Short mmCIF file of C-alpha atoms in Angstrom, two decimals:
data_model
loop_
_atom_site.label_atom_id
_atom_site.label_comp_id
_atom_site.label_asym_id
_atom_site.label_seq_id
_atom_site.Cartn_x
_atom_site.Cartn_y
_atom_site.Cartn_z
CA UNK O 1 -8.62 -2.47 -18.96
CA UNK O 2 -6.39 -0.30 -16.76
CA UNK O 3 -4.23 -2.56 -14.67
CA UNK O 4 -0.94 -3.41 -13.03
CA UNK O 5 0.29 -6.86 -14.00
CA UNK O 6 2.71 -8.80 -11.86
CA UNK O 7 4.35 -12.11 -12.67
CA UNK O 8 4.62 -14.69 -11.36
CA UNK O 9 1.75 -14.95 -8.85
CA UNK O 10 3.51 -17.67 -6.88
CA UNK O 11 7.19 -18.58 -6.72
CA UNK O 12 9.15 -21.06 -4.65
CA UNK O 13 12.90 -20.80 -4.98
CA UNK O 14 16.09 -21.78 -3.20
CA UNK O 15 18.48 -19.56 -1.29
CA UNK O 16 20.91 -17.75 -3.54
CA UNK O 17 19.18 -18.32 -6.88
CA UNK O 18 18.66 -14.99 -8.61
CA UNK O 19 15.09 -14.13 -9.54
CA UNK O 20 13.10 -11.31 -11.09
CA UNK O 21 9.50 -10.39 -10.44
CA UNK O 22 8.05 -8.39 -13.30
CA UNK O 23 5.61 -5.49 -13.05
CA UNK O 24 3.94 -3.70 -15.92
CA UNK O 25 1.26 -0.98 -16.01
CA UNK O 26 -0.78 0.23 -18.95
CA UNK O 27 -1.98 3.55 -17.51
CA UNK O 28 1.03 5.71 -18.45
CA UNK O 29 1.68 6.29 -14.76
CA UNK O 30 4.90 8.05 -13.82
CA UNK O 31 5.16 6.71 -10.28
CA UNK O 32 5.76 3.04 -9.50
CA UNK O 33 6.64 1.29 -6.29
CA UNK O 34 7.32 -2.10 -4.73
CA UNK O 35 6.02 -3.17 -1.33
CA UNK O 36 6.32 -6.28 0.74
CA UNK O 37 3.54 -7.36 3.07
CA UNK O 38 4.24 -9.36 6.19
CA UNK O 39 1.77 -10.23 8.99
CA UNK O 40 1.55 -7.49 11.60
CA UNK O 41 3.89 -5.19 9.68
CA UNK O 42 1.58 -3.83 7.02
CA UNK O 43 2.99 -2.77 3.69
CA UNK O 44 6.62 -1.71 3.69
CA UNK O 45 8.11 0.09 0.74
CA UNK O 46 11.14 -1.50 -0.91
CA UNK O 47 11.89 0.87 -3.80
CA UNK O 48 10.05 3.50 -5.76
CA UNK O 49 10.48 5.28 -9.06
CA UNK O 50 9.22 8.73 -9.91
CA UNK O 51 9.96 8.38 -13.62
CA UNK O 52 12.12 6.57 -16.16
CA UNK O 53 15.68 6.11 -14.90
CA UNK O 54 14.74 7.67 -11.53
CA UNK O 55 14.62 5.22 -8.63
CA UNK O 56 15.10 5.56 -4.90
CA UNK O 57 15.18 3.40 -1.81
CA UNK O 58 12.16 2.87 0.35
CA UNK O 59 12.20 1.66 3.93
CA UNK O 60 13.47 -1.90 3.38
CA UNK O 61 15.71 -1.91 0.26
CA UNK O 62 18.40 -4.33 1.46
CA UNK O 63 18.70 -7.39 -0.76
CA UNK O 64 16.65 -5.93 -3.61
CA UNK O 65 17.36 -4.11 -6.87
CA UNK O 66 15.09 -2.36 -9.33
CA UNK O 67 15.34 -0.73 -12.71
CA UNK O 68 13.09 1.61 -14.69
CA UNK O 69 14.24 1.61 -18.30
CA UNK O 70 10.73 2.07 -19.68
CA UNK O 71 7.79 3.91 -18.18
CA UNK O 72 5.51 0.87 -18.09
CA UNK O 73 7.90 -1.66 -16.51
CA UNK O 74 9.43 -1.79 -13.05
CA UNK O 75 10.99 -5.20 -12.31
CA UNK O 76 12.11 -6.25 -8.83
CA UNK O 77 15.35 -8.23 -8.72
CA UNK O 78 16.57 -10.43 -5.90
CA UNK O 79 20.19 -11.20 -6.71
CA UNK O 80 20.70 -13.70 -3.89
CA UNK O 81 17.39 -14.46 -2.18
CA UNK O 82 17.36 -15.48 1.48
CA UNK O 83 14.59 -17.03 3.59
CA UNK O 84 13.85 -13.67 5.27
CA UNK O 85 12.68 -12.42 1.90
CA UNK O 86 9.81 -14.87 1.98
CA UNK O 87 6.83 -12.54 1.73
CA UNK O 88 3.91 -11.26 -0.32
CA UNK O 89 5.08 -8.62 -2.78
CA UNK O 90 2.97 -5.94 -4.40
CA UNK O 91 3.78 -3.61 -7.23
CA UNK O 92 1.79 -0.38 -7.45
CA UNK O 93 1.55 2.60 -9.76
CA UNK O 94 -0.03 6.05 -9.70
CA UNK O 95 -0.05 9.18 -11.84
CA UNK O 96 2.26 10.85 -9.33
CA UNK O 97 3.43 10.50 -5.73
CA UNK O 98 0.35 11.91 -4.03
CA UNK O 99 -2.40 10.10 -5.89
CA UNK O 100 -4.11 6.82 -5.21
CA UNK O 101 -2.19 3.70 -6.06
CA UNK O 102 -3.36 0.87 -8.30
CA UNK O 103 -1.90 -2.35 -6.97
CA UNK O 104 -0.98 -5.50 -8.85
CA UNK O 105 -2.37 -8.88 -7.80
CA UNK O 106 0.67 -9.72 -5.71
CA UNK O 107 3.48 -12.27 -5.86
CA UNK O 108 3.75 -14.85 -3.09
CA UNK O 109 7.47 -15.65 -2.80
CA UNK O 110 8.87 -18.48 -0.71
CA UNK O 111 12.64 -18.86 -0.33
CA UNK O 112 13.77 -22.19 1.09
CA UNK T 1 11.33 8.92 7.51
CA UNK T 2 7.59 8.87 8.01
CA UNK T 3 6.21 6.63 10.76
CA UNK T 4 2.51 5.79 10.67
CA UNK T 5 0.85 4.15 13.66
CA UNK T 6 -2.60 2.61 13.36
CA UNK T 7 -5.07 1.53 16.06
CA UNK T 8 -6.71 -0.76 16.84
CA UNK T 9 -5.09 -3.77 15.20
CA UNK T 10 -8.38 -5.68 15.32
CA UNK T 11 -11.94 -4.44 15.52
CA UNK T 12 -15.14 -6.44 15.82
CA UNK T 13 -18.47 -4.65 15.38
CA UNK T 14 -22.10 -5.65 15.18
CA UNK T 15 -23.69 -5.21 11.80
CA UNK T 16 -25.23 -1.77 11.60
CA UNK T 17 -22.87 -0.23 14.15
CA UNK T 18 -20.06 2.20 13.35
CA UNK T 19 -16.35 1.43 13.10
CA UNK T 20 -13.55 3.91 13.73
CA UNK T 21 -9.88 3.43 12.92
CA UNK T 22 -7.28 5.97 14.03
CA UNK T 23 -3.83 6.74 12.68
CA UNK T 24 -1.03 9.08 13.66
CA UNK T 25 1.92 10.18 11.56
CA UNK T 26 5.28 11.69 12.40
CA UNK T 27 6.31 13.86 9.44
CA UNK T 28 4.55 17.22 9.53
CA UNK T 29 5.35 17.65 5.81
CA UNK T 30 3.02 14.78 4.86
CA UNK T 31 0.15 16.12 2.81
CA UNK T 32 -1.72 13.14 1.38
CA UNK T 33 -3.59 10.54 3.44
CA UNK T 34 -5.23 7.60 1.64
CA UNK T 35 -7.06 4.61 3.07
CA UNK T 36 -6.96 1.16 1.51
CA UNK T 37 -9.15 -1.89 1.98
CA UNK T 38 -7.76 -5.37 1.47
CA UNK T 39 -10.13 -8.30 1.34
CA UNK T 40 -8.79 -11.75 2.10
CA UNK T 41 -6.43 -12.95 -0.62
CA UNK T 42 -6.81 -9.81 -2.71
CA UNK T 43 -4.88 -6.67 -3.47
CA UNK T 44 -5.29 -3.43 -1.49
CA UNK T 45 -7.75 -1.04 -3.05
CA UNK T 46 -8.11 2.68 -2.46
CA UNK T 47 -11.40 3.52 -0.77
CA UNK T 48 -10.99 7.18 0.14
CA UNK T 49 -8.25 9.78 0.49
CA UNK T 50 -7.83 13.24 1.94
CA UNK T 51 -5.33 16.01 1.38
CA UNK T 52 -3.87 18.36 3.93
CA UNK T 53 -5.94 21.35 2.86
CA UNK T 54 -9.16 19.53 3.79
CA UNK T 55 -10.34 18.58 7.28
CA UNK T 56 -13.03 16.09 6.40
CA UNK T 57 -14.27 14.10 3.44
CA UNK T 58 -17.24 11.79 3.06
CA UNK T 59 -18.24 9.17 0.52
CA UNK T 60 -21.52 7.43 1.31
CA UNK T 61 -20.94 5.38 4.49
CA UNK T 62 -17.25 6.22 4.71
CA UNK T 63 -15.73 9.41 6.10
CA UNK T 64 -12.21 10.53 6.91
CA UNK T 65 -11.11 13.32 9.21
CA UNK T 66 -7.70 14.95 9.43
CA UNK T 67 -6.19 16.97 12.26
CA UNK T 68 -2.90 18.37 10.96
CA UNK T 69 -2.03 20.07 14.21
CA UNK T 70 -2.22 16.83 16.14
CA UNK T 71 -0.95 14.78 13.19
CA UNK T 72 -3.72 12.26 13.27
CA UNK T 73 -6.45 11.11 10.92
CA UNK T 74 -9.32 8.70 11.21
CA UNK T 75 -11.59 6.49 9.12
CA UNK T 76 -15.26 6.23 10.06
CA UNK T 77 -17.53 3.55 8.62
CA UNK T 78 -21.22 3.91 9.47
CA UNK T 79 -23.97 1.31 9.23
CA UNK T 80 -21.44 -1.48 8.82
CA UNK T 81 -22.30 -4.45 6.62
CA UNK T 82 -20.72 -7.93 6.34
CA UNK T 83 -18.94 -6.89 3.14
CA UNK T 84 -17.05 -4.26 5.16
CA UNK T 85 -15.09 -7.10 6.79
CA UNK T 86 -11.49 -6.69 5.60
CA UNK T 87 -8.10 -5.32 6.58
CA UNK T 88 -7.91 -1.54 6.38
CA UNK T 89 -4.65 0.38 5.97
CA UNK T 90 -4.04 4.05 6.51
CA UNK T 91 -1.10 5.76 4.85
CA UNK T 92 0.66 9.12 4.80
CA UNK T 93 2.76 10.63 2.07
CA UNK T 94 5.10 13.45 1.26
CA UNK T 95 7.97 12.04 -0.84
CA UNK T 96 6.81 8.45 -0.48
CA UNK T 97 3.81 6.59 0.83
CA UNK T 98 4.17 4.93 4.25
CA UNK T 99 1.49 2.55 5.52
CA UNK T 100 0.19 1.72 8.95
CA UNK T 101 0.25 -1.90 10.12
CA UNK T 102 -3.42 -2.45 9.33
CA UNK T 103 -6.70 -3.02 11.17
CA UNK T 104 -8.64 -6.25 10.74
CA UNK T 105 -12.33 -5.37 10.83
CA UNK T 106 -14.89 -8.09 11.40
CA UNK T 107 -18.58 -7.27 11.06
CA UNK T 108 -20.75 -9.73 13.01
CA UNK T 109 -24.13 -10.51 11.50
#
């Protein structure tokens, strides 16, 4: 089944404790992206990647890192999480930039 | 960067009536305009999209229109049903996909 898999689905952590949210797709998509969703703000792009080893900042990249060492994986790293990073995070992939996204199931992150 | 504005933020319609959601975008280079539906507790899912070389596209009860000159595009849902209740997001893309803030649609039975 074609899908984008995110893990974990839920995560509660403490301020400053490094964490990684994993994202993997099995559709051989070149384009992958991370979004955060907050009430009233819609989906805001954190980082995107147009191919292996090619990443770029989205609209809200501060406090986040990404890497794209393999085509299928695009992990999101929070080196020192803060409470304002409490949010619902979605990973998405598509064949290229201007095609429909397939979203993962989301990761609900709470930083206390 | 691209700025996408979406209106209204909430929309309540009687079952069987039509619903219209409007979006404007700022970057005239944007050439791809998808719409996503997000049901409560679920992931966004693509429902329809339109490219800049097309003015209108229809898929059953859903239609999108695009006015490149005015930089706005709209989603039309006809004969609304309870299962149309969800949050709808418009988006615009050139280098990257930027989303509107969303419209919560409630279909009253």
